[in-house]
Structures are given as C-alpha cells and as structure tokens.
mmCIF file of C-alpha atoms in Angstrom:
data_model
loop_
_atom_site.group_PDB
_atom_site.id
_atom_site.type_symbol
_atom_site.label_atom_id
_atom_site.label_comp_id
_atom_site.label_asym_id
_atom_site.label_seq_id
_atom_site.Cartn_x
_atom_site.Cartn_y
_atom_site.Cartn_z
ATOM 1 C CA UNK Q 171 221.724 111.822 26.351
ATOM 2 C CA UNK Q 172 224.622 111.940 24.274
ATOM 3 C CA UNK Q 173 227.183 114.689 24.619
ATOM 4 C CA UNK Q 174 229.718 116.197 22.433
ATOM 5 C CA UNK Q 175 233.139 117.389 24.307
ATOM 6 C CA UNK Q 176 234.515 118.357 21.052
ATOM 7 C CA UNK Q 177 232.341 121.508 20.863
ATOM 8 C CA UNK Q 178 233.796 123.164 23.969
ATOM 9 C CA UNK Q 179 237.238 122.193 23.184
ATOM 10 C CA UNK Q 180 237.940 123.088 19.651
ATOM 11 C CA UNK Q 181 238.750 126.299 18.438
ATOM 12 C CA UNK Q 182 235.290 127.968 18.061
ATOM 13 C CA UNK Q 183 234.026 126.440 21.234
ATOM 14 C CA UNK Q 184 237.076 128.209 23.180
ATOM 15 C CA UNK Q 185 236.172 131.396 21.547
ATOM 16 C CA UNK Q 186 233.125 131.120 22.589
ATOM 17 C CA UNK Q 187 233.568 130.356 26.241
ATOM 18 C CA UNK Q 188 235.621 133.050 26.396
ATOM 19 C CA UNK Q 189 233.322 135.386 24.960
ATOM 20 C CA UNK Q 190 230.508 134.348 27.236
ATOM 21 C CA UNK Q 191 232.564 134.558 30.257
ATOM 22 C CA UNK Q 192 233.623 138.197 28.731
ATOM 23 C CA UNK Q 193 230.500 139.178 28.181
ATOM 24 C CA UNK Q 194 229.001 138.250 31.840
ATOM 25 C CA UNK Q 195 231.623 140.601 33.482
ATOM 26 C CA UNK Q 196 231.426 143.430 31.381
ATOM 27 C CA UNK Q 197 227.480 143.351 32.529
ATOM 28 C CA UNK Q 198 228.235 142.999 36.144
ATOM 29 C CA UNK Q 199 230.434 145.377 35.793
ATOM 30 C CA UNK Q 200 228.332 148.220 34.534
ATOM 31 C CA UNK Q 201 225.484 146.877 36.024
ATOM 32 C CA UNK Q 202 227.207 147.467 39.786
ATOM 33 C CA UNK Q 203 228.317 150.782 38.739
ATOM 34 C CA UNK Q 204 225.250 152.435 36.642
ATOM 35 C CA UNK Q 205 224.969 154.590 34.141
ATOM 36 C CA UNK Q 206 226.443 157.787 36.224
ATOM 37 C CA UNK Q 207 224.721 160.773 37.622
ATOM 38 C CA UNK Q 208 223.630 163.418 35.285
ATOM 39 C CA UNK Q 209 224.594 161.153 32.048
ATOM 40 C CA UNK Q 210 222.136 162.304 29.291
ATOM 41 C CA UNK Q 211 222.843 159.544 26.836
ATOM 42 C CA UNK Q 212 220.589 156.462 28.598
ATOM 43 C CA UNK Q 213 219.665 155.020 25.371
ATOM 44 C CA UNK Q 214 223.217 154.116 24.960
ATOM 45 C CA UNK Q 215 223.712 152.921 28.250
ATOM 46 C CA UNK Q 216 220.388 150.739 27.660
ATOM 47 C CA UNK Q 217 222.012 149.515 24.418
ATOM 48 C CA UNK Q 218 225.247 148.334 26.112
ATOM 49 C CA UNK Q 219 223.703 146.654 29.039
ATOM 50 C CA UNK Q 220 221.387 144.620 26.488
ATOM 51 C CA UNK Q 221 224.645 143.857 23.843
ATOM 52 C CA UNK Q 222 226.341 142.279 26.802
ATOM 53 C CA UNK Q 223 223.080 140.595 27.826
ATOM 54 C CA UNK Q 224 222.010 138.913 24.482
ATOM 55 C CA UNK Q 225 225.271 137.870 23.804
ATOM 56 C CA UNK Q 226 225.677 136.024 26.755
ATOM 57 C CA UNK Q 227 222.709 134.527 26.666
ATOM 58 C CA UNK Q 228 222.881 133.327 23.092
ATOM 59 C CA UNK Q 229 226.654 131.757 23.299
ATOM 60 C CA UNK Q 230 225.421 129.779 26.286
ATOM 61 C CA UNK Q 231 222.141 128.710 24.824
ATOM 62 C CA UNK Q 232 224.224 127.815 21.645
ATOM 63 C CA UNK Q 233 227.203 126.060 23.866
ATOM 64 C CA UNK Q 234 224.663 124.055 25.693
ATOM 65 C CA UNK Q 235 222.552 122.785 22.605
ATOM 66 C CA UNK Q 236 225.986 122.130 20.751
ATOM 67 C CA UNK Q 237 226.710 120.160 23.672
ATOM 68 C CA UNK Q 238 224.171 118.128 24.171
ATOM 69 C CA UNK Q 239 224.139 117.404 20.345
ATOM 70 C CA UNK Q 240 220.519 118.952 20.264
ATOM 71 C CA UNK Q 241 221.495 121.889 17.518
ATOM 72 C CA UNK Q 242 220.740 118.964 14.811
ATOM 73 C CA UNK Q 243 217.132 118.688 16.564
ATOM 74 C CA UNK Q 244 216.474 122.366 16.299
ATOM 75 C CA UNK Q 245 214.097 123.364 13.416
ATOM 76 C CA UNK Q 246 216.106 126.114 11.483
ATOM 77 C CA UNK Q 247 219.559 126.379 10.217
ATOM 78 C CA UNK Q 248 221.781 125.671 12.898
ATOM 79 C CA UNK Q 249 224.668 127.106 10.491
ATOM 80 C CA UNK Q 250 223.030 130.398 9.237
ATOM 81 C CA UNK Q 251 222.050 130.795 12.896
ATOM 82 C CA UNK Q 252 225.083 130.503 14.226
ATOM 83 C CA UNK Q 253 226.803 132.293 11.747
ATOM 84 C CA UNK Q 254 224.362 135.429 11.886
ATOM 85 C CA UNK Q 255 224.819 135.318 15.867
ATOM 86 C CA UNK Q 256 228.320 135.457 15.615
ATOM 87 C CA UNK Q 257 228.485 138.579 13.023
ATOM 88 C CA UNK Q 258 225.602 140.338 14.956
ATOM 89 C CA UNK Q 259 227.196 139.855 18.345
ATOM 90 C CA UNK Q 260 230.794 141.233 16.831
ATOM 91 C CA UNK Q 261 229.512 144.174 15.557
ATOM 92 C CA UNK Q 262 227.104 144.832 18.851
ATOM 93 C CA UNK Q 263 230.196 144.087 20.961
ATOM 94 C CA UNK Q 264 232.354 146.695 18.787
ATOM 95 C CA UNK Q 265 229.551 149.314 18.998
ATOM 96 C CA UNK Q 266 229.376 148.768 22.936
ATOM 97 C CA UNK Q 267 233.263 148.728 23.216
ATOM 98 C CA UNK Q 268 233.520 152.442 21.825
ATOM 99 C CA UNK Q 269 230.087 153.687 22.871
ATOM 100 C CA UNK Q 270 230.405 152.895 26.731
ATOM 101 C CA UNK Q 271 234.185 154.954 27.553
ATOM 102 C CA UNK Q 272 232.925 157.561 25.299
ATOM 103 C CA UNK Q 273 229.812 158.379 27.686
ATOM 104 C CA UNK Q 274 230.080 156.678 30.379
ATOM 105 C CA UNK Q 275 233.793 155.943 31.203
ATOM 106 C CA UNK Q 276 234.992 157.926 34.765
ATOM 107 C CA UNK Q 277 232.198 160.196 33.761
ATOM 108 C CA UNK Q 278 229.987 161.247 36.809
ATOM 109 C CA UNK Q 279 230.843 157.668 38.405
ATOM 110 C CA UNK Q 280 233.112 158.017 41.657
ATOM 111 C CA UNK Q 281 234.819 154.593 40.614
ATOM 112 C CA UNK Q 282 236.919 154.600 37.447
ATOM 113 C CA UNK Q 283 238.352 150.748 37.796
ATOM 114 C CA UNK Q 284 235.219 149.147 37.373
ATOM 115 C CA UNK Q 285 233.519 150.835 34.078
ATOM 116 C CA UNK Q 286 237.611 150.562 32.818
ATOM 117 C CA UNK Q 287 237.728 146.638 33.341
ATOM 118 C CA UNK Q 288 234.220 146.712 31.423
ATOM 119 C CA UNK Q 289 235.615 148.468 28.713
ATOM 120 C CA UNK Q 290 238.531 146.335 28.482
ATOM 121 C CA UNK Q 291 236.258 142.964 29.001
ATOM 122 C CA UNK Q 292 234.018 144.380 26.326
ATOM 123 C CA UNK Q 293 236.671 144.563 23.599
ATOM 124 C CA UNK Q 294 237.823 141.242 24.354
ATOM 125 C CA UNK Q 295 234.806 140.018 23.926
ATOM 126 C CA UNK Q 296 234.710 141.916 20.311
ATOM 127 C CA UNK Q 297 237.914 139.692 19.699
ATOM 128 C CA UNK Q 298 236.547 136.529 20.655
ATOM 129 C CA UNK Q 299 233.409 136.736 18.355
ATOM 130 C CA UNK Q 300 235.908 138.315 15.457
ATOM 131 C CA UNK Q 301 237.757 135.526 16.125
ATOM 132 C CA UNK Q 302 235.048 133.027 15.788
ATOM 133 C CA UNK Q 303 233.986 134.809 12.308
ATOM 134 C CA UNK Q 304 237.082 134.487 11.160
ATOM 135 C CA UNK Q 305 237.875 130.607 11.739
ATOM 136 C CA UNK Q 306 234.504 129.894 10.179
ATOM 137 C CA UNK Q 307 234.846 132.071 7.003
ATOM 138 C CA UNK Q 308 238.698 130.127 6.972
ATOM 139 C CA UNK Q 309 237.161 126.437 6.801
ATOM 140 C CA UNK Q 310 237.657 124.667 3.578
ATOM 141 C CA UNK Q 311 234.876 125.880 0.640
ATOM 142 C CA UNK Q 312 232.860 122.768 1.209
ATOM 143 C CA UNK Q 313 232.252 123.383 4.646
ATOM 144 C CA UNK Q 314 230.567 126.531 4.565
ATOM 145 C CA UNK Q 315 226.938 126.917 3.622
ATOM 146 C CA UNK Q 316 224.013 128.841 4.009
ATOM 147 C CA UNK Q 317 223.375 132.136 2.766
ATOM 148 C CA UNK Q 318 224.051 133.801 5.839
ATOM 149 C CA UNK Q 319 227.730 132.185 5.047
ATOM 150 C CA UNK Q 320 227.992 134.295 1.729
ATOM 151 C CA UNK Q 321 228.769 138.082 1.205
ATOM 152 C CA UNK Q 322 225.294 139.174 0.880
ATOM 153 C CA UNK Q 323 224.540 137.258 3.826
ATOM 154 C CA UNK Q 324 226.915 138.886 6.139
ATOM 155 C CA UNK Q 325 225.752 142.212 4.652
ATOM 156 C CA UNK Q 326 222.557 141.575 5.418
ATOM 157 C CA UNK Q 327 223.226 141.098 8.666
ATOM 158 C CA UNK Q 328 225.259 144.686 8.844
ATOM 159 C CA UNK Q 329 222.163 146.576 7.436
ATOM 160 C CA UNK Q 330 220.322 145.150 10.519
ATOM 161 C CA UNK Q 331 222.864 146.601 13.094
ATOM 162 C CA UNK Q 332 223.416 149.918 11.428
ATOM 163 C CA UNK Q 333 220.108 150.163 11.767
ATOM 164 C CA UNK Q 334 219.712 149.462 15.140
ATOM 165 C CA UNK Q 335 222.204 151.826 15.554
ATOM 166 C CA UNK Q 336 220.307 154.381 14.386
ATOM 167 C CA UNK Q 337 217.049 153.521 16.424
ATOM 168 C CA UNK Q 338 219.059 153.999 19.375
ATOM 169 C CA UNK Q 339 220.197 157.415 18.151
ATOM 170 C CA UNK Q 340 216.993 158.422 17.903
ATOM 171 C CA UNK Q 341 214.888 160.858 19.748
ATOM 172 C CA UNK Q 342 210.899 162.183 19.352
ATOM 173 C CA UNK Q 343 212.111 165.669 20.076
ATOM 174 C CA UNK Q 344 214.109 165.541 16.827
ATOM 175 C CA UNK Q 345 211.390 164.463 14.852
ATOM 176 C CA UNK Q 346 208.138 166.966 15.712
ATOM 177 C CA UNK Q 347 207.243 169.321 13.302
ATOM 178 C CA UNK Q 348 209.279 167.666 10.282
ATOM 179 C CA UNK Q 349 207.914 165.713 7.867
ATOM 180 C CA UNK Q 350 210.737 164.990 6.129
ATOM 181 C CA UNK Q 351 212.492 163.673 9.166
ATOM 182 C CA UNK Q 352 209.657 161.327 9.862
ATOM 183 C CA UNK Q 353 210.038 160.216 6.131
ATOM 184 C CA UNK Q 354 213.604 159.243 7.316
ATOM 185 C CA UNK Q 355 212.256 157.060 10.240
ATOM 186 C CA UNK Q 356 209.804 155.168 8.336
ATOM 187 C CA UNK Q 357 212.645 154.866 5.537
ATOM 188 C CA UNK Q 358 214.822 153.292 8.395
ATOM 189 C CA UNK Q 359 212.035 150.934 9.888
ATOM 190 C CA UNK Q 360 210.734 149.271 6.190
ATOM 191 C CA UNK Q 361 214.173 148.520 5.067
ATOM 192 C CA UNK Q 362 215.084 147.229 8.794
ATOM 193 C CA UNK Q 363 211.822 144.835 8.305
ATOM 194 C CA UNK Q 364 212.908 143.674 5.092
ATOM 195 C CA UNK Q 365 216.624 142.763 6.045
ATOM 196 C CA UNK Q 366 215.624 141.082 9.043
ATOM 197 C CA UNK Q 367 212.898 139.045 7.494
ATOM 198 C CA UNK Q 368 215.354 137.756 4.918
ATOM 199 C CA UNK Q 369 217.653 136.948 8.087
ATOM 200 C CA UNK Q 370 214.669 135.091 9.804
ATOM 201 C CA UNK Q 371 213.434 132.958 6.352
ATOM 202 C CA UNK Q 372 216.782 132.065 5.437
ATOM 203 C CA UNK Q 373 217.566 130.470 9.453
ATOM 204 C CA UNK Q 374 213.910 128.997 9.640
ATOM 205 C CA UNK Q 375 214.671 127.346 5.994
ATOM 206 C CA UNK Q 376 211.280 128.823 4.787
ATOM 207 C CA UNK Q 377 212.870 130.273 1.366
ATOM 208 C CA UNK Q 378 211.059 127.107 -0.660
ATOM 209 C CA UNK Q 379 207.590 128.470 0.170
ATOM 210 C CA UNK Q 380 208.246 131.251 -1.916
ATOM 211 C CA UNK Q 381 206.290 131.603 -5.427
ATOM 212 C CA UNK Q 382 208.968 133.680 -6.931
ATOM 213 C CA UNK Q 383 212.964 133.201 -6.754
ATOM 214 C CA UNK Q 384 214.161 134.383 -3.525
ATOM 215 C CA UNK Q 385 217.805 135.575 -5.496
ATOM 216 C CA UNK Q 386 215.206 138.168 -7.389
ATOM 217 C CA UNK Q 387 213.384 139.250 -4.226
ATOM 218 C CA UNK Q 388 216.857 140.101 -2.317
ATOM 219 C CA UNK Q 389 217.614 141.805 -4.932
ATOM 220 C CA UNK Q 390 214.653 144.177 -5.687
ATOM 221 C CA UNK Q 391 214.859 144.583 -1.723
ATOM 222 C CA UNK Q 392 218.291 145.940 -1.903
ATOM 223 C CA UNK Q 393 217.909 148.524 -4.485
ATOM 224 C CA UNK Q 394 214.895 149.801 -3.134
ATOM 225 C CA UNK Q 395 216.465 149.882 0.263
ATOM 226 C CA UNK Q 396 219.470 151.748 -1.477
ATOM 227 C CA UNK Q 397 217.136 154.430 -3.310
ATOM 228 C CA UNK Q 398 215.404 155.147 0.319
ATOM 229 C CA UNK Q 399 218.440 155.213 2.030
ATOM 230 C CA UNK Q 400 219.521 157.640 -0.661
ATOM 231 C CA UNK Q 401 216.665 160.064 0.237
ATOM 232 C CA UNK Q 402 217.232 159.845 3.607
ATOM 233 C CA UNK Q 403 221.074 160.320 3.212
ATOM 234 C CA UNK Q 404 219.957 163.790 1.746
ATOM 235 C CA UNK Q 405 216.887 164.488 3.793
ATOM 236 C CA UNK Q 406 218.113 164.031 7.390
ATOM 237 C CA UNK Q 407 221.231 166.350 8.064
ATOM 238 C CA UNK Q 408 219.099 169.119 6.078
ATOM 239 C CA UNK Q 409 216.220 169.052 8.557
ATOM 240 C CA UNK Q 410 217.908 167.262 11.689
ATOM 241 C CA UNK Q 411 220.545 170.264 12.575
ATOM 242 C CA UNK Q 412 218.022 173.065 12.424
ATOM 243 C CA UNK Q 413 217.800 174.467 15.855
ATOM 244 C CA UNK Q 414 220.081 172.241 17.485
ATOM 245 C CA UNK Q 415 222.717 173.923 19.316
ATOM 246 C CA UNK Q 416 226.531 172.398 18.943
ATOM 247 C CA UNK Q 417 227.816 170.782 21.474
ATOM 248 C CA UNK Q 418 224.596 169.103 23.157
ATOM 249 C CA UNK Q 419 223.554 165.394 23.050
ATOM 250 C CA UNK Q 420 220.640 166.103 20.458
ATOM 251 C CA UNK Q 421 223.705 167.414 18.233
ATOM 252 C CA UNK Q 422 225.614 164.158 19.158
ATOM 253 C CA UNK Q 423 222.496 162.048 18.327
ATOM 254 C CA UNK Q 424 221.570 163.926 14.876
ATOM 255 C CA UNK Q 425 225.191 163.104 13.886
ATOM 256 C CA UNK Q 426 225.622 159.449 14.294
ATOM 257 C CA UNK Q 427 222.105 159.289 12.321
ATOM 258 C CA UNK Q 428 223.668 161.212 9.743
ATOM 259 C CA UNK Q 429 226.874 158.933 9.165
ATOM 260 C CA UNK Q 430 224.747 155.766 9.763
ATOM 261 C CA UNK Q 431 222.680 156.806 7.065
ATOM 262 C CA UNK Q 432 225.602 157.262 4.466
ATOM 263 C CA UNK Q 433 227.395 154.115 5.999
ATOM 264 C CA UNK Q 434 224.174 151.901 5.707
ATOM 265 C CA UNK Q 435 223.644 153.636 2.150
ATOM 266 C CA UNK Q 436 227.337 152.377 0.963
ATOM 267 C CA UNK Q 437 226.326 149.296 2.531
ATOM 268 C CA UNK Q 438 222.992 148.537 0.820
ATOM 269 C CA UNK Q 439 224.425 149.612 -2.572
ATOM 270 C CA UNK Q 440 227.725 147.287 -2.583
ATOM 271 C CA UNK Q 441 224.535 144.845 -1.453
ATOM 272 C CA UNK Q 442 222.960 145.442 -4.406
ATOM 273 C CA UNK Q 443 226.162 145.470 -6.814
ATOM 274 C CA UNK Q 444 226.522 141.792 -5.415
ATOM 275 C CA UNK Q 445 222.742 140.594 -5.535
ATOM 276 C CA UNK Q 446 222.928 141.703 -9.035
ATOM 277 C CA UNK Q 447 225.865 139.892 -10.050
ATOM 278 C CA UNK Q 448 224.580 136.859 -8.615
ATOM 279 C CA UNK Q 449 221.529 136.575 -9.762
ATOM 280 C CA UNK Q 450 222.018 137.932 -13.602
ATOM 281 C CA UNK Q 451 226.119 137.253 -14.225
ATOM 282 C CA UNK Q 452 225.960 133.778 -12.984
ATOM 283 C CA UNK Q 453 222.696 133.436 -14.725
ATOM 284 C CA UNK Q 454 224.283 134.625 -18.364
ATOM 285 C CA UNK Q 455 227.256 132.523 -17.601
#
C-alpha cells in the first residue's frame, strides 16, 4: 500500500497534527475535571466536549486517509470536505475557547490548573485550524476549486455553525406558551436544514442531478432564509425576555440566541448579495 509522507510534513499536514494533539489534550483535561458542581449551563459543557471530540476524530480520519492515499477513492469532493471541516472546526474551537472559560474555568471546580490548560489548548487548536484555512485560501487561484472554497460556501458553513450555537442555547422552558418563539425555532431549524443540505450535496457531488440551476436554487434559499431570520430577529427578543429575571442562566441563553439571530441574519443577507451577484451579474456580463 502506498503512503504519502508529504501529507504529514507539508504546512497543512503539520497544522493538522498540531490540531489533533491539542484537541485531544483539551478533551482529556476537561473530561478529567468534569463540569463542576452546581454549574447550570450543562448544554454548553456538552458542546465544548463534543467540539474537541469531533475535531480530534475527523482530523485523525483526514490524516489517515491522506497518508494512505485513500482520499482519492472516497466518493465525494475531498477538497470541499476538508475545506468545510477546517472552517467548521475553526469556528467550533473558537466558540469552545470562549464558552468554556466563561462558564467553567475555576467555577465550582477545585482544580484550576487543568481547566486553564484546557482553555489554552483550545485556543491553540483554534489557531491551528485557522492557520489551515488561511494556508488553503492562499493557494494559487488555479489550485482552489469547489463551491465550499468560495465566499458563498464559507458563508454556508458559518450559517450552520451559528445555528448550532442557537440550538445549544435553546431551552424547552423558554418556548412554552409563546407561539412567536416556536416560530423562531422553526425558522432556525428550516434554515439550518437547507444550509446543511447544500453543504452535503456539494460534498457528495450530487449537484449534477438537480433539474434546476444550483446557483439559482441557492440564491432563492438565501433570500428566503434572510427574510425568515429577519422575522425571528424581531420576534425572539420581544417574547424571549418576558418574565425572565436578570441575571440568570435563562436570561443569558435568551441573550445569546438574540445576538446569534442578528448575526445570522447579517450573514444570510451578505450571502444573498453574493449569490445574486454571482447568478445575475455574471450572466449579464
């Protein structure tokens, strides 16, 4: 069986090895400490643990497939997959590096050194994945291909990531008795599913089976998602903060969802502008 040592020694390979070690280190340190007694934001702790485990597993998988030169035999767009994963891992590690020290470092935990070391490892892991994204984007124009390597593709990954943060912050107690909040959750779910389907179809090389233009479909989806997020951006804070005491864990979660809704609305709006420009302006020229 042929092996590719170069896949481990080039800049991207070295960054992936560093990310593998750091994500594993962060996961192990936090697992040895636990969430801590009396910590209410357990969903955030689960998100951080999932982030480091997810990044470690898929980084190891990518390294093995590229080292054994089996990546070319995988029935999907390998460049789109690695680009999407690097971007997603960067965002996930950034979120974990912010969330974990805010809620869990030296909070209800007797041993502070291990949570602090885990936070440092998570930040270094974020830098490693961010470096991979930068190195990939700095390649010559002819070496970059695939939808997920474009600005619109990277925005799609950002949209799904922000939706994951929203889902992590949701609580069933928030939604009882307020149909407006239930509408907001429906918006988050529908837009997330559409963005995720576009990413999966791109990675799976299934775009050629579409009976309509993929670019036009993405444009329509982006415009509809931006419009729906506009309604959620207005409705969520109006009903979400009703009867919620400040400060409290519930108030913090409602605030997170509010800011993430505004942020994702901006992202979908920018994505819509890029899509419209790509479809209509390029055809006109």
